[in-house]
mmCIF file of C-alpha atoms and ligand atoms in Angstrom:
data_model
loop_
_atom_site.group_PDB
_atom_site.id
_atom_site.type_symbol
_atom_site.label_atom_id
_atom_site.label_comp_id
_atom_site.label_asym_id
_atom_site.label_seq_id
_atom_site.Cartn_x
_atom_site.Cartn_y
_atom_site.Cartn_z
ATOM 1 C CA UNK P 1 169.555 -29.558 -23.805
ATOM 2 C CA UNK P 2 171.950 -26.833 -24.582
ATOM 3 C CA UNK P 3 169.708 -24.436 -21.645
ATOM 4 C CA UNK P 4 170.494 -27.232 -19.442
ATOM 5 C CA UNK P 5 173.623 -27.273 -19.580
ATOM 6 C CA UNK P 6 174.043 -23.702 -19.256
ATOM 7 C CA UNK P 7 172.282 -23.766 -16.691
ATOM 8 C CA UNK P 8 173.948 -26.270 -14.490
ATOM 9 C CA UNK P 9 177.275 -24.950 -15.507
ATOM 10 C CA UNK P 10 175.765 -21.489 -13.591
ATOM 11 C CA UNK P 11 174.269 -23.337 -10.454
ATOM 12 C CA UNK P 12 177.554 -25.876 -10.050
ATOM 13 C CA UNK P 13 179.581 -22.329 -10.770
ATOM 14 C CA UNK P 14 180.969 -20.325 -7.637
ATOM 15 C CA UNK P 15 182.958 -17.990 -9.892
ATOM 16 C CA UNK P 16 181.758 -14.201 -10.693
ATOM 17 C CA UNK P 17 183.523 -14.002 -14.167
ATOM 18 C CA UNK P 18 182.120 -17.355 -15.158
ATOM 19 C CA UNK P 19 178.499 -16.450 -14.480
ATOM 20 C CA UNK P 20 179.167 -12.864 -16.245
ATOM 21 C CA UNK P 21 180.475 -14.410 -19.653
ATOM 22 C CA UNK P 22 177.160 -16.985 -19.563
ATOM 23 C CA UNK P 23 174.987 -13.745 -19.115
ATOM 24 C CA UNK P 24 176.506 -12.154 -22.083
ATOM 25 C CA UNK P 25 175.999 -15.121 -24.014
ATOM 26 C CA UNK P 26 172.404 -15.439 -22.873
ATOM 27 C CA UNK P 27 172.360 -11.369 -23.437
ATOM 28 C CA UNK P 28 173.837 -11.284 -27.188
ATOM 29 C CA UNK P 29 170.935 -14.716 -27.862
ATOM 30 C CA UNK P 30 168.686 -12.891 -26.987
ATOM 31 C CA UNK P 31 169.817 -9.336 -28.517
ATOM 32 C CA UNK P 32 170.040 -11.056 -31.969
ATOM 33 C CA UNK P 33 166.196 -12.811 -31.639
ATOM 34 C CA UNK P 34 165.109 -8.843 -30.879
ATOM 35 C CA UNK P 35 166.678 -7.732 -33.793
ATOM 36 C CA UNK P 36 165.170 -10.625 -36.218
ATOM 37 C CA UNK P 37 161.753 -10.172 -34.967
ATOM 38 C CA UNK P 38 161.765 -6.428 -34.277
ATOM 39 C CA UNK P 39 163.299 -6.422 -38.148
ATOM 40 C CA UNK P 40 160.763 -8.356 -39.206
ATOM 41 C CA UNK P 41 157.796 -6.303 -38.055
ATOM 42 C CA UNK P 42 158.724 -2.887 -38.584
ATOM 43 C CA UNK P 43 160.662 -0.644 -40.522
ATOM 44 C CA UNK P 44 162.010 2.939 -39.847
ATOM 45 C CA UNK P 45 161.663 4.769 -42.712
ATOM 46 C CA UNK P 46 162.441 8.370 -43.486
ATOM 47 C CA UNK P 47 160.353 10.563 -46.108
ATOM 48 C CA UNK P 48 160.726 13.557 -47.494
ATOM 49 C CA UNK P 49 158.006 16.162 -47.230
ATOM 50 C CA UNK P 50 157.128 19.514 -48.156
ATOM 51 C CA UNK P 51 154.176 21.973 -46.552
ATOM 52 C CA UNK P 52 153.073 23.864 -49.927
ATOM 53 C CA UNK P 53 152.651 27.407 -50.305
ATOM 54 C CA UNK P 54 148.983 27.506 -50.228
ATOM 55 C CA UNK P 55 149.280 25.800 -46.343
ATOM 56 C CA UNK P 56 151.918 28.262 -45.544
ATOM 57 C CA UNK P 57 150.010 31.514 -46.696
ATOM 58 C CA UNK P 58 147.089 30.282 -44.168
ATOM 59 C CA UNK P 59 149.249 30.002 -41.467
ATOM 60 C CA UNK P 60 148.841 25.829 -41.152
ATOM 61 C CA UNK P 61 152.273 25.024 -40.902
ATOM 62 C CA UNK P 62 151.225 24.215 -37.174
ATOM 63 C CA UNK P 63 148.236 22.260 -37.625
ATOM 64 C CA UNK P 64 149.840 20.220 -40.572
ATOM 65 C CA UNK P 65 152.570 18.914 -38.098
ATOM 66 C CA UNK P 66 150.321 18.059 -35.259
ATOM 67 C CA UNK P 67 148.225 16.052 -37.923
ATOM 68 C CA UNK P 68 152.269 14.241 -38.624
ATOM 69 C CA UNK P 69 152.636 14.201 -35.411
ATOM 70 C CA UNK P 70 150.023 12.315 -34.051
ATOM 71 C CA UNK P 71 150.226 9.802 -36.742
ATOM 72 C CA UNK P 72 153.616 8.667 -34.748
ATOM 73 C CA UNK P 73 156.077 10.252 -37.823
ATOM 74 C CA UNK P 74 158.820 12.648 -36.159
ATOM 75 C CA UNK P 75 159.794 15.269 -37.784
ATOM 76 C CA UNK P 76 163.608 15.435 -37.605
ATOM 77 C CA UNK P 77 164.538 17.938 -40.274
ATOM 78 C CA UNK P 78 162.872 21.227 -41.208
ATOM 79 C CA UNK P 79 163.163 24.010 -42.835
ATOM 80 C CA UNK P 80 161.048 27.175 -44.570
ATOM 81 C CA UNK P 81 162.419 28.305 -47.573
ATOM 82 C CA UNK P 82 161.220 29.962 -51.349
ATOM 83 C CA UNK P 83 161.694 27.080 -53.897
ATOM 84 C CA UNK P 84 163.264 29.057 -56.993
ATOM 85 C CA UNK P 85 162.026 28.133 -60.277
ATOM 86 C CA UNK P 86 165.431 26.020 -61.538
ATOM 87 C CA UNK P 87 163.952 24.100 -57.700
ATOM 88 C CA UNK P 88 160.422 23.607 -58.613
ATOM 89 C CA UNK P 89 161.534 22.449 -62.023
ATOM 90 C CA UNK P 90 163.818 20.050 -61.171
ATOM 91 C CA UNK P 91 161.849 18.808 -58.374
ATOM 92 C CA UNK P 92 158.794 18.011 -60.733
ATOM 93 C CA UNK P 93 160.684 17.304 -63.607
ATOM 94 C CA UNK P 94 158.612 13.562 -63.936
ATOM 95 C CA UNK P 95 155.776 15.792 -64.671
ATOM 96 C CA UNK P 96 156.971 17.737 -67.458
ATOM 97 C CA UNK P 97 155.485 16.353 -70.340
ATOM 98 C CA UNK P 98 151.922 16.971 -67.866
ATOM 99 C CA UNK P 99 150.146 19.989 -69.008
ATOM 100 C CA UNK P 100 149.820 21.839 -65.644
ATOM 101 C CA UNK P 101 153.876 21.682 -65.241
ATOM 102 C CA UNK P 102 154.203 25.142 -65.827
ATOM 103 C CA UNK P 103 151.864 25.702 -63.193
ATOM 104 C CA UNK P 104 152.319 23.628 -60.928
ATOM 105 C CA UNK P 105 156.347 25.080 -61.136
ATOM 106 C CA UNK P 106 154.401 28.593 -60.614
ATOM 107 C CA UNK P 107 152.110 27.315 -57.421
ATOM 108 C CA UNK P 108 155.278 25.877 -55.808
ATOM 109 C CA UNK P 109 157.284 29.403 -56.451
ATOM 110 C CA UNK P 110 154.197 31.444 -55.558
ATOM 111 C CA UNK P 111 154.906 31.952 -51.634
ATOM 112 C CA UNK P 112 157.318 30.053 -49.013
ATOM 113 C CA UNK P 113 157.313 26.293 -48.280
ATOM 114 C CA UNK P 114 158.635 23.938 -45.663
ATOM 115 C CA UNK P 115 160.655 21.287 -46.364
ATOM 116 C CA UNK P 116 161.030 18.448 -44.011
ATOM 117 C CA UNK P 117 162.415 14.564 -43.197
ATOM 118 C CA UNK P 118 160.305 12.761 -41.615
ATOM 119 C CA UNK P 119 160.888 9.844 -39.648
ATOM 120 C CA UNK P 120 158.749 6.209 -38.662
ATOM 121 C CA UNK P 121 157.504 3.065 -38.913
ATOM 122 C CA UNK P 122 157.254 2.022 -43.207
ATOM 123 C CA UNK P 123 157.075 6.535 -43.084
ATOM 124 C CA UNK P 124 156.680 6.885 -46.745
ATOM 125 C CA UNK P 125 153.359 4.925 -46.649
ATOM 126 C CA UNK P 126 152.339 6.026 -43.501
ATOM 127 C CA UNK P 127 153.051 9.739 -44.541
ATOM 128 C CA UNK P 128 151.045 9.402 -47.690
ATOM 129 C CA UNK P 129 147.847 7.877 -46.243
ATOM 130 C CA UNK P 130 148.012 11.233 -43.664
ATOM 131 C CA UNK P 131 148.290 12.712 -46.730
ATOM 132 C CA UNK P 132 145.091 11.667 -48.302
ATOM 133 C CA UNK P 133 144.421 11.270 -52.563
ATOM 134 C CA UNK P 134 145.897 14.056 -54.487
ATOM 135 C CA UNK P 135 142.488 15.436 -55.466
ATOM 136 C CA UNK P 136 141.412 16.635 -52.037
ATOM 137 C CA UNK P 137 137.709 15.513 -53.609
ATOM 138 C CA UNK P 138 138.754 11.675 -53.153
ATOM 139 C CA UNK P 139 140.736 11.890 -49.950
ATOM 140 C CA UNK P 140 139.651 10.138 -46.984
ATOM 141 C CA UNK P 141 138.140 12.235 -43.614
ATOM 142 C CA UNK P 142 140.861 13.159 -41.323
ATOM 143 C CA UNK P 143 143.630 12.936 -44.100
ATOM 144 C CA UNK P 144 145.456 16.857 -44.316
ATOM 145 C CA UNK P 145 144.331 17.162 -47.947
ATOM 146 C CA UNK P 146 140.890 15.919 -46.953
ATOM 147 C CA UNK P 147 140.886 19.235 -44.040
ATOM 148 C CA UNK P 148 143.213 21.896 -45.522
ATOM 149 C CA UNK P 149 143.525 21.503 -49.402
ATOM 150 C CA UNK P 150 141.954 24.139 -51.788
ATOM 151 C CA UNK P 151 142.241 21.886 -54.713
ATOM 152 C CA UNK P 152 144.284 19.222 -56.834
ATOM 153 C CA UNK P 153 146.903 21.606 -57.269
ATOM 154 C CA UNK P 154 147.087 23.404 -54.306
ATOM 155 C CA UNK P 155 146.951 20.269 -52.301
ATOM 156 C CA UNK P 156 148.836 21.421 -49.095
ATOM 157 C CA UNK P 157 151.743 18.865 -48.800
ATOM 158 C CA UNK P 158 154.171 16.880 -50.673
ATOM 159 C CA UNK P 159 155.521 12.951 -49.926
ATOM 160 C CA UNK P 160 157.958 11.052 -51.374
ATOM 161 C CA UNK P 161 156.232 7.928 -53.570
ATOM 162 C CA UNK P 162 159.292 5.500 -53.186
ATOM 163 C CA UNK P 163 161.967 4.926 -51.009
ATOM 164 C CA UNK P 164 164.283 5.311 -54.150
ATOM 165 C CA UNK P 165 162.963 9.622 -54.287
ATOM 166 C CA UNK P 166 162.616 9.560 -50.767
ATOM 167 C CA UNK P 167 166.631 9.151 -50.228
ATOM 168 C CA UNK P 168 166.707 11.622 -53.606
ATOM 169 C CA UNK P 169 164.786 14.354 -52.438
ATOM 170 C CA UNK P 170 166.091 14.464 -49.203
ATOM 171 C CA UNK P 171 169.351 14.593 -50.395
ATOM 172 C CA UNK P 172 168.355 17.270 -53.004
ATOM 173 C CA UNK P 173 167.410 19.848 -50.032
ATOM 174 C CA UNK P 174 169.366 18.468 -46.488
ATOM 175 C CA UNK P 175 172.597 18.009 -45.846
ATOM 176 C CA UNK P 176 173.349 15.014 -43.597
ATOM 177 C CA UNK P 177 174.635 17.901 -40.929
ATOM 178 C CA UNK P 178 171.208 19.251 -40.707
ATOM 179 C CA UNK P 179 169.400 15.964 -40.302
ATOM 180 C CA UNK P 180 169.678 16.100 -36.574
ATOM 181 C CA UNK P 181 167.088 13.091 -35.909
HETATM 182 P P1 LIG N 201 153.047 15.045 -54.594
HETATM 183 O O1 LIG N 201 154.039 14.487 -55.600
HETATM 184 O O2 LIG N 201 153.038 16.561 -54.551
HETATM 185 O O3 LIG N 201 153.198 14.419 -53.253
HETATM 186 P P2 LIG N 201 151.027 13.230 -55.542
HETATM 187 O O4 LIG N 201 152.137 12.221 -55.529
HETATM 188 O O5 LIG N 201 149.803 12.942 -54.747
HETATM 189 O O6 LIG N 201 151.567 14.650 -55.063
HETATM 190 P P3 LIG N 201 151.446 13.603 -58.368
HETATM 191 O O7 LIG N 201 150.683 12.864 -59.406
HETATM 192 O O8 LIG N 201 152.861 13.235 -58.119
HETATM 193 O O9 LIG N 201 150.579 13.549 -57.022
HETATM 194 O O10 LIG N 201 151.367 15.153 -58.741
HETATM 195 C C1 LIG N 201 152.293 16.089 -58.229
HETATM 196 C C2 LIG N 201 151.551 17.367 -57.906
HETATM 197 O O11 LIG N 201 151.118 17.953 -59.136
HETATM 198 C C3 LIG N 201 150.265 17.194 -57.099
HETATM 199 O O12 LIG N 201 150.473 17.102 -55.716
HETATM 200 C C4 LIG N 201 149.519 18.447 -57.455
HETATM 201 O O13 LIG N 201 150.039 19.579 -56.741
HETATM 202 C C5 LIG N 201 149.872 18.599 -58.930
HETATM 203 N N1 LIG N 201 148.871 17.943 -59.796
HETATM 204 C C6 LIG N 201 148.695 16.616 -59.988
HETATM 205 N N2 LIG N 201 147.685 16.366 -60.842
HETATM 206 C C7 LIG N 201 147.244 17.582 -61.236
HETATM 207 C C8 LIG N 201 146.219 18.028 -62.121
HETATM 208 N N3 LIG N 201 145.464 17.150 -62.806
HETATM 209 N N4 LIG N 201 146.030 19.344 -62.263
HETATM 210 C C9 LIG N 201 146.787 20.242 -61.602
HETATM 211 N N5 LIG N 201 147.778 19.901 -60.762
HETATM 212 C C10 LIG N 201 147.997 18.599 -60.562
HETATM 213 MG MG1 LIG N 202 154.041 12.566 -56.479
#
């Protein structure tokens, strides 16, 4: 009913500007219903990630991101740096009370890492089933612990678990002025 009369109001109508502002209304109708349903469906995420030092001393920096990459996450922050200790502490400070803290703080000092955002649909569970299981052992064929991990330590890459850490832990090592997107 309401299309109808829209729609006769644009046939009857000789006048540019009238037809324009019906558009726009049609336009912003149809604008909103995109946004609902596109809402609805997917969410953009972003995730924190780190390339350990075990990937970086073999050189796999390259073949970790094409394995991001072709899941559809975009990597739109990164950087290689040397976690220091006070870093690597902080950073795993949920497993302190674990008895391979110490060193697990020592793996993740031991040699350079790359810290990244990444960015996609629902990315912090997408990012963590490219991952694969922590124990390299369990994860699934084609996952980058499943290819490149040398054990449940030194289990090539890091992903946020939550989208609460996610935001910390990007935070902790980006500014928003190097998040370029
Ligand atoms: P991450 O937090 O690095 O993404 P994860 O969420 O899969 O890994 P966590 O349980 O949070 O696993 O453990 C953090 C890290 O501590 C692991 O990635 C691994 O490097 C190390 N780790 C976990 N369990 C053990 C273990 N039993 N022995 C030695 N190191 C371990
Ligand atoms: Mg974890």
């Amino acid at each position: 009913m309401k299309v109808c009369f829209f729609t006769n109001l644009l046939y009857t109508s000789r006048s540019n500007e009238f037809i324009k502002i019906i558009s726009l209304k049609f336009a912003k109708t149809k604008a909103t219903f995109c946004n609902i349903f596109w809402g609805y469906f997917m969410t953009i995420q972003r995730t924190f990630s780190i390339i350990k030092p075990d990937a970086t001393r073999r050189n796999l920096t390259g073949a970790i991101n094409s394995k991001i990459e072709a899941s559809g996450l975009r990597i739109i922050a990164q950087k290689r740096i040397h976690m220091s200790d006070r870093e690597a502490r902080e950073f795993y400070a949920i497993h302190a009370e674990r008895p391979f803290y110490n060193d697990l703080v020592s793996f993740m000092t031991s040699g350079p890492v790359v810290v990244q955002v990444l960015e996609g649909q629902n990315a912090i569970t997408a990012y963590r089933e490219v991952m694969g299981s922590t124990n390299p052992s369990e994860a699934a064929d084609g996952t980058i612990r499943k290819e490149f991990a040398e054990g449940i330590e030194a289990n090539s890459v890091h992903g946020s678990d939550s989208i609460e850490n996610a935001a910390i832990e990007i935070a902790y090592f980006f500014t928003n002025e190097e998040i370029v997107g």
